[in-house]
Coordinates of C-alpha atoms in Angstrom, one line a residue:
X18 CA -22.9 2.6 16.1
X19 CA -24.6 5.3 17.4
X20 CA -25.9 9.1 16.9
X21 CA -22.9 12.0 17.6
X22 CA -22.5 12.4 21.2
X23 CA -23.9 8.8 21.8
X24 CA -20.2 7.8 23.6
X25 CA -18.8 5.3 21.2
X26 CA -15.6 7.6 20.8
X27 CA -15.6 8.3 25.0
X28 CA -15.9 4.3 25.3
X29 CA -13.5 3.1 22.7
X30 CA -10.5 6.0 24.3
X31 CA -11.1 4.1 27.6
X32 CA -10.3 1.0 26.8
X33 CA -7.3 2.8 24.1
X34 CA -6.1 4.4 27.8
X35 CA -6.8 7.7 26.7
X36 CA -9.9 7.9 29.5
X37 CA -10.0 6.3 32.5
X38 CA -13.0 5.2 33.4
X39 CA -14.7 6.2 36.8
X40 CA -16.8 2.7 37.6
X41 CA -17.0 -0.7 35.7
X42 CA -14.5 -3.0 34.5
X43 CA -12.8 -4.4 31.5
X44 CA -11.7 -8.1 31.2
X45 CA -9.3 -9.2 28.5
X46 CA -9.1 -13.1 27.7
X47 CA -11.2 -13.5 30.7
X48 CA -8.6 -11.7 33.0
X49 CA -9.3 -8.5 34.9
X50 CA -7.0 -5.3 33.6
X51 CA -6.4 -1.9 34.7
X52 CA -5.9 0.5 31.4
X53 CA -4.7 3.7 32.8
X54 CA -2.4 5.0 29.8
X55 CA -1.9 4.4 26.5
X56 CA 1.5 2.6 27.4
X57 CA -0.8 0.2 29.0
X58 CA -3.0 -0.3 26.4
X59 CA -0.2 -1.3 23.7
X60 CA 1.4 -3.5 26.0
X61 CA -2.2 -5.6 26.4
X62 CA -2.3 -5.3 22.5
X63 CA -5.0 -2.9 21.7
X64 CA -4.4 -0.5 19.3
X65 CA -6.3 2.4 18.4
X66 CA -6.8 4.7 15.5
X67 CA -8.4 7.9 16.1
X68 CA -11.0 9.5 14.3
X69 CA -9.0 12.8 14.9
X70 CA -5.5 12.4 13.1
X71 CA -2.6 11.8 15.4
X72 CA 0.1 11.4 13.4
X73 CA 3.1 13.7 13.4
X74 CA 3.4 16.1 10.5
X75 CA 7.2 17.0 10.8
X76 CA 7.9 13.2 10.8
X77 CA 8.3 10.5 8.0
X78 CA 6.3 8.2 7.3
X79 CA 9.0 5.6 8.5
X80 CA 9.3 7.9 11.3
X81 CA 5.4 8.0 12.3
X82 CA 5.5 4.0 12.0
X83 CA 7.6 3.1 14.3
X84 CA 7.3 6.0 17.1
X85 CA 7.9 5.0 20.6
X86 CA 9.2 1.4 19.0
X87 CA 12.1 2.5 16.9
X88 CA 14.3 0.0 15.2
X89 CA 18.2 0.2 16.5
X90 CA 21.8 -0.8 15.4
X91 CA 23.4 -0.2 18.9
X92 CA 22.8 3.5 19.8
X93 CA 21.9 4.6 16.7
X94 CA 18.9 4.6 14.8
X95 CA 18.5 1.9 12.2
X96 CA 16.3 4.0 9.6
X97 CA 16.6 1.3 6.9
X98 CA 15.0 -1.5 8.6
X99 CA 12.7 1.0 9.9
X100 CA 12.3 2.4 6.2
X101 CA 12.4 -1.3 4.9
X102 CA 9.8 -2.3 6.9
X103 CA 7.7 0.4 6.5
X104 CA 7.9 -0.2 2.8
X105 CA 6.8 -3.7 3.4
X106 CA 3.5 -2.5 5.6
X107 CA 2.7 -0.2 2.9
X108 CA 3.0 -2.5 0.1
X109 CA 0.5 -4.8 2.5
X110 CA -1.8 -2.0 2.5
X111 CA -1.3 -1.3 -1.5
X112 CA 0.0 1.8 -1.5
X113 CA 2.4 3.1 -3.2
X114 CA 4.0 5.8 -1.2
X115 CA 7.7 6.2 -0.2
X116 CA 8.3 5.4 3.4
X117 CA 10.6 8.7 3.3
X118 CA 7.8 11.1 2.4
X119 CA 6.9 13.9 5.3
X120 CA 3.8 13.3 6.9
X121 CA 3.2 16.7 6.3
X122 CA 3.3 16.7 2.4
X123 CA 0.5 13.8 2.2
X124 CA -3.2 14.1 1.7
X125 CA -5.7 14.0 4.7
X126 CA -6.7 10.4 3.1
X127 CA -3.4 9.4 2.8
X128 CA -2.2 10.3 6.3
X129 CA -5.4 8.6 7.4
X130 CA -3.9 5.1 6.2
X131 CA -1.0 5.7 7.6
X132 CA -2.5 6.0 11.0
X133 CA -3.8 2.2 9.8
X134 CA -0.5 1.1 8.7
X135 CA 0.7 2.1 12.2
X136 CA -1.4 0.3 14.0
X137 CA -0.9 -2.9 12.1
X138 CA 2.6 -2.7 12.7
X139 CA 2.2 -2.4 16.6
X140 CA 1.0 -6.7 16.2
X141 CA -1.7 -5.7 18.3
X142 CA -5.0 -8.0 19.4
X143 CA -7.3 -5.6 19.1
X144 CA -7.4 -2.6 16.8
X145 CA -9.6 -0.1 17.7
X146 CA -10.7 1.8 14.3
X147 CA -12.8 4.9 14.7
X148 CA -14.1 6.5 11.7
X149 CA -11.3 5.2 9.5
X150 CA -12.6 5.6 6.2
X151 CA -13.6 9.4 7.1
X152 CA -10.9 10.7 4.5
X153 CA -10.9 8.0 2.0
X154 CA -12.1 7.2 -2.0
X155 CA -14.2 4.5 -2.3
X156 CA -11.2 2.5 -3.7
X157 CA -8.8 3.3 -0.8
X158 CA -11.9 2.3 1.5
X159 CA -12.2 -1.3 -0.3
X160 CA -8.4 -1.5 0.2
X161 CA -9.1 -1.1 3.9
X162 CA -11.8 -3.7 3.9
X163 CA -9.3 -6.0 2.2
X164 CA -6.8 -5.6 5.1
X165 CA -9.3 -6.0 7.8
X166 CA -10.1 -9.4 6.1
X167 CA -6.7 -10.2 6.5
X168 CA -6.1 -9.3 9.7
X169 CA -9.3 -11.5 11.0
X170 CA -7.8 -14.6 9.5
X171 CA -5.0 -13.9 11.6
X172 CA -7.1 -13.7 14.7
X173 CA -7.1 -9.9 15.4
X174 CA -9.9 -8.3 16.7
X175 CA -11.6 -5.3 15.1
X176 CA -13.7 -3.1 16.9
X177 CA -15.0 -0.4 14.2
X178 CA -16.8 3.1 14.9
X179 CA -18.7 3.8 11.5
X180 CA -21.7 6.2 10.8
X181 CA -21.7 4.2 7.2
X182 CA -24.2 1.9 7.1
X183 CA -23.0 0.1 3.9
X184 CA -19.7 -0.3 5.6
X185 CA -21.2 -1.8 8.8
X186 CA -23.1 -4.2 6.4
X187 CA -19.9 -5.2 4.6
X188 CA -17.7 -5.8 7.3
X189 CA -19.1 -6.7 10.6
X190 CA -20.0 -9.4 12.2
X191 CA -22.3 -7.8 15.5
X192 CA -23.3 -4.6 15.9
X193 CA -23.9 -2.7 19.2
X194 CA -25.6 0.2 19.3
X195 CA -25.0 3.6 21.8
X196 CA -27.7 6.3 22.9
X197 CA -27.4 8.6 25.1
X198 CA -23.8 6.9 26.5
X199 CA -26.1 3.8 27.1
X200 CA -25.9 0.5 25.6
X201 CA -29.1 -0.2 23.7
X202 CA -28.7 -3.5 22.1
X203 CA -26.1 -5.9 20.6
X204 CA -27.4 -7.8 17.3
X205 CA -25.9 -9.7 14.4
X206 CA -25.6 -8.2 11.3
X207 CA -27.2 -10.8 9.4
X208 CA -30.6 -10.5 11.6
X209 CA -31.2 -6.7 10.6
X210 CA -31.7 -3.8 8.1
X211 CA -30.4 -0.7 8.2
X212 CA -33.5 0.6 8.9
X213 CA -33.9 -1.0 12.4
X214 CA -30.5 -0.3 13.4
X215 CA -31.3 3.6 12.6
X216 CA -34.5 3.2 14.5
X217 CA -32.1 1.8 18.0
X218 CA -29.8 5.0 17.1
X219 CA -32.8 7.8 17.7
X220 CA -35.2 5.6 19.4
X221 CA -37.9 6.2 16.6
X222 CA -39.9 3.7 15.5
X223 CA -40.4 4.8 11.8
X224 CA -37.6 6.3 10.4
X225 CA -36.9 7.9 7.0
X226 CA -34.1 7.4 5.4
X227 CA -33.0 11.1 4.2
X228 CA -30.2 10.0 2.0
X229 CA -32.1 7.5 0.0
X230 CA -34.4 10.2 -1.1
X231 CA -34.1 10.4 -5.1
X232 CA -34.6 14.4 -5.1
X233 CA -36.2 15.8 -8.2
X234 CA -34.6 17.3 -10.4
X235 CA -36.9 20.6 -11.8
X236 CA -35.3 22.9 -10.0
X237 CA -35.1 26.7 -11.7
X238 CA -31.6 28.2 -11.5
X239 CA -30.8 32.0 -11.2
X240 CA -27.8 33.3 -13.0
X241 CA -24.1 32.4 -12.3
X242 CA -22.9 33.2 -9.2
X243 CA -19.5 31.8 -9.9
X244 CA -17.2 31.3 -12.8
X245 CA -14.3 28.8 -13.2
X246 CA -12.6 29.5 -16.8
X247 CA -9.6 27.1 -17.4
X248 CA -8.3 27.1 -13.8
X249 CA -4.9 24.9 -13.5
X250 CA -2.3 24.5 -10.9
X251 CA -0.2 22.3 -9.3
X252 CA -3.1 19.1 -9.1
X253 CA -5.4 20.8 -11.7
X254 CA -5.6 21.4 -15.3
X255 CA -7.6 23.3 -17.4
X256 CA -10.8 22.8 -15.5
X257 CA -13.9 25.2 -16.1
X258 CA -17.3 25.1 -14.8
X259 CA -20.0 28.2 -13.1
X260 CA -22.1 27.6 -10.5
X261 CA -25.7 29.4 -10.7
X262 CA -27.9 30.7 -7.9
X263 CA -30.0 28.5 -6.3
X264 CA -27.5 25.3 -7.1
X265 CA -26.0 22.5 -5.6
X266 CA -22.8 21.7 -7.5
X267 CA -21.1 18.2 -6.6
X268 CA -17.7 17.6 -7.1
X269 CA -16.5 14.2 -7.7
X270 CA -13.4 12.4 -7.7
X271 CA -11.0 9.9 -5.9
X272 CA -8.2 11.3 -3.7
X273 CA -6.0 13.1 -5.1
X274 CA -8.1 14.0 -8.7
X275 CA -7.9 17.8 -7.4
X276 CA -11.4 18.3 -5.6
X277 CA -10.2 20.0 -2.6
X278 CA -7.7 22.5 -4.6
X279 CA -10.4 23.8 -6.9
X280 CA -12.0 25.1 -3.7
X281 CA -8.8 26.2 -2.3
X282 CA -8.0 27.9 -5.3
X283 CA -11.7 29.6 -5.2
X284 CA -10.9 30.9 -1.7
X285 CA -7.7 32.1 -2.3
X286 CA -5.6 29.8 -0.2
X287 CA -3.9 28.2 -3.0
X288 CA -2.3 31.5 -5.2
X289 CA -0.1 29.3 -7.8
X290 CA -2.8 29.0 -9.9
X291 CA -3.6 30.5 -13.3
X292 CA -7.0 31.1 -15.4
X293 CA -10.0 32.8 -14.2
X294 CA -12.9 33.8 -11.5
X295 CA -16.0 35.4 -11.8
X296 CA -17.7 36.8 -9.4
X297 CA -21.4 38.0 -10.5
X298 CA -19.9 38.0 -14.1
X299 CA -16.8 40.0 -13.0
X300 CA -13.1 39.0 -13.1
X301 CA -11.2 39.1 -9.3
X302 CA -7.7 38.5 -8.8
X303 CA -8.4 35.8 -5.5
X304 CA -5.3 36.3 -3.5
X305 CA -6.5 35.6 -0.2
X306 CA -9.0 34.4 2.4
X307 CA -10.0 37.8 3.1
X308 CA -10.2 38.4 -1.0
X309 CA -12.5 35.5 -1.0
X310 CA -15.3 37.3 2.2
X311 CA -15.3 40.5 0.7
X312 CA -16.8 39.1 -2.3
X313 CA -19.3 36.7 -0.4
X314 CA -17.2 33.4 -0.5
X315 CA -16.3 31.3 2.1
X316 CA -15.1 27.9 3.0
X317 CA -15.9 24.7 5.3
X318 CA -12.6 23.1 5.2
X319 CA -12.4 18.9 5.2
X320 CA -9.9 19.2 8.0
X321 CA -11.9 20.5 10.6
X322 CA -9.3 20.2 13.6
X323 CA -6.3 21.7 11.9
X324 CA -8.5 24.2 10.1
X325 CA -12.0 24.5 11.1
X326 CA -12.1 24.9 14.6
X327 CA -10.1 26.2 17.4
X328 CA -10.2 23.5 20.2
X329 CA -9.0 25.6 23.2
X330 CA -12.0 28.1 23.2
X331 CA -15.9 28.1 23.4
X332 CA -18.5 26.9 20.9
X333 CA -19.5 30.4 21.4
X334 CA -16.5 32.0 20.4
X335 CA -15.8 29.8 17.8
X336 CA -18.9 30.4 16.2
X337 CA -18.6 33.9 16.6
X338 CA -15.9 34.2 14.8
X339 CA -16.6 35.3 11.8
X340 CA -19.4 38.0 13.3
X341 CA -16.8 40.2 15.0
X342 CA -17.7 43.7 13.7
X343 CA -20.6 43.2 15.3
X344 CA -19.8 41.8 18.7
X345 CA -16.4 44.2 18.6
X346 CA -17.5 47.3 17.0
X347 CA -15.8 49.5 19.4
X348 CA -13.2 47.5 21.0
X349 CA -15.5 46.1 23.7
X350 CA -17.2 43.1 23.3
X351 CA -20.9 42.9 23.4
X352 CA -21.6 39.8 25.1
X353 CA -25.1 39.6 24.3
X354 CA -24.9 40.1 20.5
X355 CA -22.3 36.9 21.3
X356 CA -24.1 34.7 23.3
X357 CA -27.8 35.7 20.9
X358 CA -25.7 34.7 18.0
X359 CA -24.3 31.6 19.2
X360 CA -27.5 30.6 20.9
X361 CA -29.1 30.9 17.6
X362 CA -26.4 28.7 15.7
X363 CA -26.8 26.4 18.7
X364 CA -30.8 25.9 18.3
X365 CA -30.8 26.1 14.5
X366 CA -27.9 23.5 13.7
X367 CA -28.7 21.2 16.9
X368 CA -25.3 21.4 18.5
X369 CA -24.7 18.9 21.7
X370 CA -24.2 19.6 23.7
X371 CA -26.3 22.9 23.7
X372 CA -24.1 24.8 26.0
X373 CA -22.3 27.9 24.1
X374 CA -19.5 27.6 26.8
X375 CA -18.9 24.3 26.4
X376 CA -15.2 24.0 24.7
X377 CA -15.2 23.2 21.2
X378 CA -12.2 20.7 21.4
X379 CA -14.5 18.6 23.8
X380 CA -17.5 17.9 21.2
X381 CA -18.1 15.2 19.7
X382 CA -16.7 15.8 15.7
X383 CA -20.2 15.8 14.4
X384 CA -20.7 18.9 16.5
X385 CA -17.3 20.1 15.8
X386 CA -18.4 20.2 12.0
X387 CA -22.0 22.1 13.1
X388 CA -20.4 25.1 14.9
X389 CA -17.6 25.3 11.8
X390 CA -20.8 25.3 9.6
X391 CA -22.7 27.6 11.9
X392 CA -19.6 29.8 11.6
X393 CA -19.7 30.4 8.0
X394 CA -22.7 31.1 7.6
X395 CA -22.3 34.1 10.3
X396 CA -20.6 35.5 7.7
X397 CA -24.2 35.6 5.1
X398 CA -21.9 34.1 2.4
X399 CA -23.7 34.0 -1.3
X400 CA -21.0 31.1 -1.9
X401 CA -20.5 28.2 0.0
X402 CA -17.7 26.0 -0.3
X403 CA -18.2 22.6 1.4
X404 CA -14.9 20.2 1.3
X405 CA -16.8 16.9 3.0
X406 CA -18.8 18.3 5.0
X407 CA -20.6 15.5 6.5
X408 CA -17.3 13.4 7.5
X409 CA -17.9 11.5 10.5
X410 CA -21.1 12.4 11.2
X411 CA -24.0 10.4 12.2
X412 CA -26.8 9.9 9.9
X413 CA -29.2 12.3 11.7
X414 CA -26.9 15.1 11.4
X415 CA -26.2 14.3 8.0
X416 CA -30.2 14.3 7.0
X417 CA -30.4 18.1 8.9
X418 CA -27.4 19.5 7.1
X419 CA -28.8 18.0 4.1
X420 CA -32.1 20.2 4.6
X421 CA -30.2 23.2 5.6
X422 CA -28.0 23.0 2.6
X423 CA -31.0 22.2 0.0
X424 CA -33.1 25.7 2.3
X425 CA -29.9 27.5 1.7
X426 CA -29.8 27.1 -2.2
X427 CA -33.6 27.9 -2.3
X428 CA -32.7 31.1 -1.2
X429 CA -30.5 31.7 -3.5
X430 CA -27.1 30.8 -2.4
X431 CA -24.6 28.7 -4.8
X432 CA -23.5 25.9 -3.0
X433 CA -20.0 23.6 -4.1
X434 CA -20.1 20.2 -2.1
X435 CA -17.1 17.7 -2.3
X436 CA -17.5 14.6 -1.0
X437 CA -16.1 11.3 -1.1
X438 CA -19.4 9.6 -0.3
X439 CA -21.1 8.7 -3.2
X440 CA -25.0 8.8 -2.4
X441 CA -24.5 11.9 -1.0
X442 CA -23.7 13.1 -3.8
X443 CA -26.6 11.5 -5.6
X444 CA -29.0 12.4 -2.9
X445 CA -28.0 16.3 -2.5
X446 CA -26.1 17.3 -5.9
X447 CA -28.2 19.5 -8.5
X448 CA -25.1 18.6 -11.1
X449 CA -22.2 16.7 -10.1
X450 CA -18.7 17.6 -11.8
X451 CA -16.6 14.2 -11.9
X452 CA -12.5 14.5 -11.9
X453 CA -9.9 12.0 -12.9
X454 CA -6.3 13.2 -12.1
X455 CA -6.9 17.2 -11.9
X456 CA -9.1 17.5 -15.3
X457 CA -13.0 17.7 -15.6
X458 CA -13.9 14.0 -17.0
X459 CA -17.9 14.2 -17.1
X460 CA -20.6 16.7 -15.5
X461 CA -23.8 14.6 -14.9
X462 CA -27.1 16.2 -14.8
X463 CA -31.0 14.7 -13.3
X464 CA -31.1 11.3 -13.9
X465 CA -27.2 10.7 -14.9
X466 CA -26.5 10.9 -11.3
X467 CA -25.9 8.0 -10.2
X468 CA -23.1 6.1 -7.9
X469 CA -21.9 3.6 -11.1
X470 CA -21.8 6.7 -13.4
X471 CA -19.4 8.8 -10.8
X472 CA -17.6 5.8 -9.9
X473 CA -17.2 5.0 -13.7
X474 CA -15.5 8.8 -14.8
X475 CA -14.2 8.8 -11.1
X476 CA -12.0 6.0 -11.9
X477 CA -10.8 7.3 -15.3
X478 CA -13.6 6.7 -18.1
X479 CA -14.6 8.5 -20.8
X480 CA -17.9 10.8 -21.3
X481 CA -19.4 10.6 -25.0
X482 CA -19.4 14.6 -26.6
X483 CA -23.1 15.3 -25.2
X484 CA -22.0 14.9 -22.0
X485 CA -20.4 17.8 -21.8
X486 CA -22.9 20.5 -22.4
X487 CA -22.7 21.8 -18.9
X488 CA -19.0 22.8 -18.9

């Protein structure tokens, strides 16, 4: 465990082959190695899987299984061992996905346990798991804990990079805990609270706990900002809700129950839609992206290396992005208005580190999800779309987006926040929209917010008629 930037990610891709380290050594049942490739790596039996997908999108899942390790019948290909196989792994995990499916055509959650099925399949001794439940419900997540069970019995080693403390606490035996790229201390589980471990992580003493904050609920809305009448597409049906100025909407749901193509929808990237939008009580035909900023709305997207960031350039040009007619008004750049705005981003937002020319690609994905978020809000949006904006970051960085999300809505933005993580929904959420399988199954309000109440529509219950007074 440790804060964004702390190394665990730098450390784990070093003894994964990815790095190669410039001092120190690693021993491996009390033998000195070498790990200076991937290659290398499997052959020892350590597996890793990245916090940063890596599977390929134009492959099966069969295909993505058993890449670099393919099954053959002489010179050919045997594709229905491989597929057979494949089935088998999948049916270990509990899915129930056909091992013919493009990768491509899969959720971000479900390509995320196919990264896990991968490396169970590899037999290796250690599996490396960083940030694996990033992308997963809260049922898929148990599922994993079921198969790391499993695979302990067996006698493989886990090593697992989590900024969830209630996963740490579930599944771990020791914890070791990273500052600074420095070891700090290595503790059991059963000798600590969450508290103290927090406390290693930022080197304070007394530390508060933003996320178990029990907000109040008295906050005075402005009118709707946003209108959703009877929306309904290919993973949505009939679903209606308005978002008012000044508000924190949650929405709530397992994978797949439509969350992230609501926003899409909103933003215009998903056009096989029908129903309505309101803008400021006015009907817009959303076709597009640019549709979507010239009427104040924009969108962090969950997949923030596909989508949100472009890895080859600066954290200053990435943040800039969205600020171009003023840093371009003529066709020359004004380098200046560039590096004020993204020093500004930098300091408000706390990227690390805080150098605008650092590439983007090379932060840490906290930091990644900071200058995406700095990004938007170049743009002076009036409606934010958040699509898990706190995955795989540290619980620091999670408490100051937290604030600047709850300052934002105080001055009078409408917020939308999906996430798969339950008490931040609690903790953050004025109202919190729950979906089962692309329709609206409750909308919770104050004190109704709480984890067993979204778990309980999440998972397909019913609301009684008074719950649905804010639809």
């Amino acid at each position: 465990m440790g804060e964004n930037g702390a190394g665990k990610t730098t450390l784990m891709k070093i003894l994964a082959g990815v790095y190669r380290p410039e001092k120190g050594t690693i021993y491996l049942n009390g033998q000195k190695v070498q790990i200076n490739s991937r290659k290398r790596a499997q052959e020892l039996g350590i597996a890793m899987i990245f916090q940063e997908l890596s599977v390929l999108p134009n492959l099966d899942i069969a295909g993505n299984l058993f890449l670099a390790r393919e099954k053959k019948k002489g010179i050919l290909l045997d594709n229905k061992q491989m597929e057979d196989e494949a089935r088998s792994i999948l049916e270990y995990l509990g899915l129930k996905l056909n091992p013919k499916t493009i990768v491509e055509n899969l959720s971000v959650g479900e390509r995320q346990l196919v990264e896990i099925a991968r490396a169970i399949t590899s037999n290796a001794k250690i599996i490396v798991m960083d940030e694996p439940t990033s992308a997963l419900t809260q049922d898929e997540q148990e599922k994993l804990f079921g198969v790391i069970d499993k695979l302990k019995k067996q006698g493989t080693a886990i090593i697992y990079v989590s900024h969830r403390m209630d996963e740490i606490f579930r599944i771990a035996d020791r914890i070791t805990i990273l500052r600074d790229g420095k070891k700090v201390n290595t503790v059991l589980t059963r000798d600590v609270n969450k508290k103290e471990i927090i406390s290693m992580m930022i080197g304070e003493k007394e530390v508060v706990d933003e996320l178990s904050k029990r907000k109040q609920h008295s906050k005075k809305f402005g009118e709707p900002l946003l209108e959703v009448e009877k929306l309904t597409g290919k993973k949505i049906n009939n679903v209606s809700f308005k978002v008012r100025s000044g508000e924190i909407l949650g929405l709530a749901g397992l994978l797949g129950s439509g969350r992230t193509e609501i926003l899409r929808a909103i933003c215009g990237l998903d056009n096989n839609i029908s129903g309505n939008i309101k803008v400021d009580g006015k009907k817009y035909n959303i076709k597009s992206l640019q549709d979507a900023l010239r009427l104040g709305i924009i969108l962090v997207p969950e997949d923030r290396r596909n989508e949100g960031i472009i890895p080859g350039m600066s954290v200053m040009a990435n943040l800039s992005l969205t600020a171009l007619a003023n840093i371009f008004p003529n066709g020359i750049i004004k380098f200046k208005t560039e590096h004020h705005i993204a020093s500004k981003n930098i300091q408000e937002l706390n990227i690390q580190p805080c150098d605008p020319y650092k590439l983007v690609g090379k932060l840490s994905g906290g930091n990644q999800q900071k200058v995406v978020i700095g990004r938007c809000l170049n743009h002076n949006p009036k409606i934010l779309l958040l699509d898990e904006p706190t995955q795989g970051i540290d619980i620091g960085a999670k408490a100051e987006l937290h604030a600047l999300f709850r300052t934002l809505a105080e001055k009078g933005m409408a917020i939308i926040i999906v996430s798969s993580e339950l008490p931040e929904l609690v903790s953050i959420a004025d109202n919190v929209l729950v979906l089962y399988e692309g329709q609206v199954r409750a909308f919770l309000s104050g004190a109704d917010i709480e984890e067993k109440k979204i778990l309980y529509y999440a998972t397909g219950g019913f609301e009684s008629e008074s719950g649905a007074r804010g639809l």
